[in-house]
Amino acid sequence: MFFNLIGILILALIAWVIYRTFISPKAPSIDYSFGRNDFKNITKWYKACSYTQVEQAVKQLNSDDLTQICDCLALSLSEKQLLSYHTGVSDKSFSSLILGVYHSHMAWKSRGRGYGSSVSEKQANVFFEQLQLSVSYLSPLTSHQTLSAEVNARLIRVCMGLSEFESAAEFYYNSIKTDPNHLWAYIHYAELIQPKWGESETEIVSFFKSLPDNSLIQTIIKLKLYYDGLIAGMNYFDMDMDPEVFNDEILAYIKELDASNTLFRVPSIHKYVIYGYMFSLASNFAEKQMSQKYWNLLENRMSLYPFGLQ
């Protein structure tokens, strides 16, 4: 009897290991709720197809929060779960947006971070298939009463992948016309107009000067262009500036930002984008104390900019 009991316990242990390893759903490595209980609740309700609760909660979100919940749902739930909600809900506008975001992320994830020359034919085919699926869900919503700014901003990134740069620019202007303070439109456009996509320094400077009087947007876009410029070995603000002077300029800027303490009063979920760029730039300049400070502030909340899909 004793040995039978041991056998039962061993079998139970094996069954538990199999369940945890192969059957039980795994939480994403990055918690894209970023610690927000309302985002966690919306994700839980979405998974349970609690349509009324989701719809009521989403109506309470501001522009920045809407962007984050789109990524949270698209990166936390499976395609099967997203489709289950989409199939059952009567108003499919929001669920179509989430599926569009999901397929956009899956496209870039399948492509990888390498140069185009390093992408295999299979990767390229999956990439374009996923982008076209994203377009099919997003394009009917470009004039939606409450979602259009977010939809148009997302289509900038999709059109970049499809090399439809004029369309991407049109979606940018449509997004900021609807909501002049929609960060994701500016951050995607700041990516689009970099030289690697074919634009020039003049275009970047003109774009930066046109930013709205919004400290969150101005700070994030400047940090992004500084960081992207360092990675590319280019100064997007002044191509003729000596590289050492450019480095000194960036270092002085992040030290000034850090000393001002304004970064700790940012009333937006996108403060984690700022922390991410501050961490990355401080690390680049071997500013260990500052780097550690912003790593601690991130608390493993890795925003898509600058970290990408994890």
XYZ file of C-alpha atoms in Angstrom, residues 17-274:
258
model
C 4.731 19.002 -14.646
C 3.164 18.140 -18.007
C 0.249 20.480 -17.301
C 2.481 23.366 -16.284
C 4.882 22.839 -19.163
C 2.609 22.079 -22.094
C -1.000 22.875 -21.211
C -1.242 25.700 -18.677
C -1.144 29.099 -20.430
C 2.065 30.992 -19.755
C 2.074 34.632 -18.760
C 3.974 36.925 -21.147
C 7.573 37.612 -20.139
C 6.733 41.307 -20.029
C 3.609 42.411 -18.178
C 2.155 44.898 -20.654
C -0.421 46.032 -18.111
C 2.549 47.881 -16.576
C 1.071 47.243 -13.159
C -2.250 48.945 -13.886
C -5.187 47.140 -12.246
C -7.659 48.550 -14.781
C -5.591 47.087 -17.635
C -5.406 43.747 -15.827
C -9.176 43.762 -15.371
C -9.828 44.619 -19.018
C -7.520 41.784 -20.096
C -9.330 39.371 -17.757
C -12.750 40.481 -19.006
C -11.615 40.309 -22.636
C -10.426 36.736 -22.135
C -13.775 35.863 -20.490
C -15.739 37.632 -23.267
C -17.355 39.977 -20.754
C -18.334 42.432 -23.458
C -20.190 45.048 -21.413
C -17.435 45.339 -18.809
C -14.765 45.739 -21.488
C -16.738 48.340 -23.422
C -17.492 50.411 -20.328
C -13.881 50.277 -19.124
C -12.408 51.217 -22.510
C -14.671 54.286 -22.706
C -12.935 55.627 -19.573
C -9.435 55.491 -21.080
C -7.573 58.547 -22.320
C -5.510 58.558 -25.522
C -2.275 57.289 -23.938
C -4.058 54.549 -22.012
C -5.910 53.417 -25.135
C -2.579 52.905 -26.881
C -1.238 50.825 -24.001
C -4.339 48.649 -23.585
C -4.183 47.826 -27.312
C -0.650 46.514 -26.877
C -1.517 44.863 -23.571
C -4.389 42.848 -25.071
C -2.611 42.060 -28.338
C 0.534 40.840 -26.575
C -1.065 39.119 -23.569
C -3.786 37.047 -25.244
C -3.633 34.443 -27.988
C -5.110 34.912 -31.457
C -7.738 32.307 -30.552
C -8.797 34.334 -27.489
C -8.878 37.572 -29.487
C -10.998 35.954 -32.203
C -13.354 34.439 -29.630
C -14.102 37.901 -28.263
C -14.343 39.390 -31.763
C -16.804 36.745 -32.940
C -19.177 37.210 -30.028
C -19.235 40.979 -29.545
C -21.922 42.997 -31.360
C -19.878 46.157 -32.005
C -16.651 44.845 -33.501
C -14.842 48.195 -33.770
C -12.596 47.836 -30.728
C -11.962 44.116 -31.242
C -11.014 44.824 -34.879
C -8.499 47.403 -33.649
C -6.989 44.857 -31.271
C -6.724 42.213 -34.001
C -5.120 44.786 -36.296
C -2.554 45.589 -33.613
C -1.998 41.876 -32.970
C -1.238 41.080 -36.616
C 1.019 44.123 -36.919
C 3.059 42.909 -33.954
C 3.161 39.364 -35.298
C 4.404 40.707 -38.632
C 7.361 42.547 -37.131
C 8.063 39.679 -34.759
C 8.219 37.193 -37.661
C 10.518 39.501 -39.605
C 13.023 39.933 -36.787
C 15.313 42.908 -36.225
C 17.861 42.272 -38.955
C 18.395 44.155 -42.201
C 16.134 43.327 -45.108
C 18.948 41.390 -46.787
C 19.040 38.976 -43.839
C 15.304 38.194 -43.946
C 14.497 34.807 -45.486
C 11.822 34.328 -48.133
C 9.677 32.457 -45.609
C 10.007 35.285 -43.062
C 9.170 37.853 -45.723
C 6.042 35.970 -46.799
C 4.777 35.707 -43.214
C 5.642 39.368 -42.647
C 3.567 40.596 -45.588
C 0.691 38.205 -44.859
C 0.448 39.474 -41.293
C 0.635 43.109 -42.404
C -2.185 42.570 -44.903
C -4.294 40.980 -42.162
C -3.591 44.025 -40.009
C -4.746 46.319 -42.826
C -7.952 44.312 -43.266
C -8.913 44.920 -39.638
C -7.712 48.524 -39.323
C -8.590 50.229 -42.603
C -12.412 50.186 -42.078
C -11.883 52.125 -38.828
C -9.843 55.104 -40.089
C -12.827 57.450 -39.655
C -14.216 55.874 -36.484
C -15.624 58.459 -34.093
C -13.472 57.542 -31.077
C -10.782 55.167 -32.381
C -9.572 56.934 -35.533
C -6.484 58.611 -34.020
C -5.241 55.272 -32.668
C -6.121 53.388 -35.870
C -4.372 55.889 -38.139
C -1.309 55.901 -35.896
C -1.103 52.101 -36.073
C -1.383 52.164 -39.855
C 1.759 54.308 -40.079
C 3.811 51.363 -38.828
C 1.929 48.891 -41.023
C 2.503 50.952 -44.163
C 6.190 51.302 -43.323
C 6.440 47.517 -43.481
C 4.621 47.493 -46.821
C 6.917 50.268 -48.169
C 3.850 52.465 -48.719
C 5.492 55.615 -47.390
C 3.076 58.164 -48.857
C 0.164 56.317 -47.280
C 2.039 56.165 -43.977
C 2.514 59.940 -44.044
C -1.181 60.427 -44.835
C -2.165 58.272 -41.858
C 0.152 60.354 -39.663
C -1.530 63.609 -40.640
C -4.978 62.060 -40.239
C -4.087 60.866 -36.739
C -2.761 64.181 -35.421
C -5.609 66.078 -37.093
C -8.008 64.028 -34.977
C -5.875 64.170 -31.835
C -2.890 66.578 -31.903
C -1.519 64.971 -28.722
C -1.562 61.347 -29.835
C 1.981 60.238 -29.001
C 2.035 57.005 -31.024
C 1.480 58.969 -34.253
C 4.549 61.119 -33.586
C 6.746 58.259 -32.454
C 5.886 56.108 -35.495
C 6.396 59.067 -37.827
C 9.737 59.833 -36.183
C 10.724 56.308 -37.244
C 9.322 56.702 -40.763
C 11.288 59.851 -41.661
C 14.712 58.580 -40.638
C 17.279 58.166 -43.445
C 17.060 54.356 -43.291
C 13.545 54.730 -44.739
C 14.664 57.275 -47.340
C 14.078 60.708 -45.808
C 16.584 63.476 -45.030
C 17.902 65.535 -42.137
C 15.825 68.508 -43.311
C 12.615 66.499 -42.985
C 13.517 65.419 -39.439
C 14.350 68.957 -38.272
C 11.154 70.309 -39.810
C 9.126 67.548 -38.141
C 10.685 68.210 -34.740
C 9.960 71.942 -34.979
C 6.327 71.149 -35.795
C 5.691 69.123 -32.623
C 2.865 70.397 -30.404
C 3.503 72.284 -27.174
C 3.445 69.043 -25.203
C 6.447 68.224 -23.009
C 5.779 64.461 -23.047
C 5.795 64.327 -26.854
C 8.751 66.678 -27.250
C 10.844 64.813 -24.670
C 10.151 61.329 -26.037
C 10.733 62.312 -29.678
C 14.012 64.070 -28.842
C 15.217 61.082 -26.807
C 14.211 58.722 -29.620
C 15.982 60.707 -32.328
C 19.096 61.032 -30.165
C 19.127 57.296 -29.413
C 18.328 56.183 -32.965
C 20.975 58.569 -34.255
C 23.597 57.071 -31.963
C 22.715 53.554 -33.139
C 22.911 54.646 -36.797
C 26.040 56.742 -36.259
C 24.228 59.894 -37.437
C 23.167 63.203 -35.965
C 19.645 63.706 -37.276
C 19.549 67.322 -36.089
C 22.851 68.496 -37.593
C 24.745 66.210 -39.966
C 27.781 68.536 -39.962
C 28.293 68.504 -36.185
C 31.418 66.786 -34.910
C 30.461 63.353 -33.437
C 32.185 64.118 -30.125
C 30.279 67.390 -29.797
C 27.068 65.509 -30.604
C 27.801 62.973 -27.874
C 28.458 65.795 -25.406
C 25.146 67.385 -26.401
C 23.190 64.178 -25.747
C 24.906 63.547 -22.433
C 24.237 67.117 -21.288
C 20.568 66.752 -22.257
C 19.930 63.533 -20.330
C 21.802 64.898 -17.301
C 19.656 68.034 -17.425
C 16.483 65.934 -17.674
C 17.571 63.714 -14.816
C 18.457 66.657 -12.560
C 15.194 68.489 -13.236
C 13.077 65.680 -11.697
C 10.312 66.451 -14.211
C 10.415 62.833 -15.356
C 8.993 61.697 -12.040
C 5.866 63.808 -12.451
C 4.798 62.498 -15.858
C 1.036 61.735 -15.550
C 1.064 59.231 -18.428
C 1.579 55.509 -18.892
C 4.171 56.527 -21.476
C 6.572 57.592 -18.725
C 8.015 54.094 -19.191
C 9.035 55.064 -22.732
C 11.018 57.947 -21.241
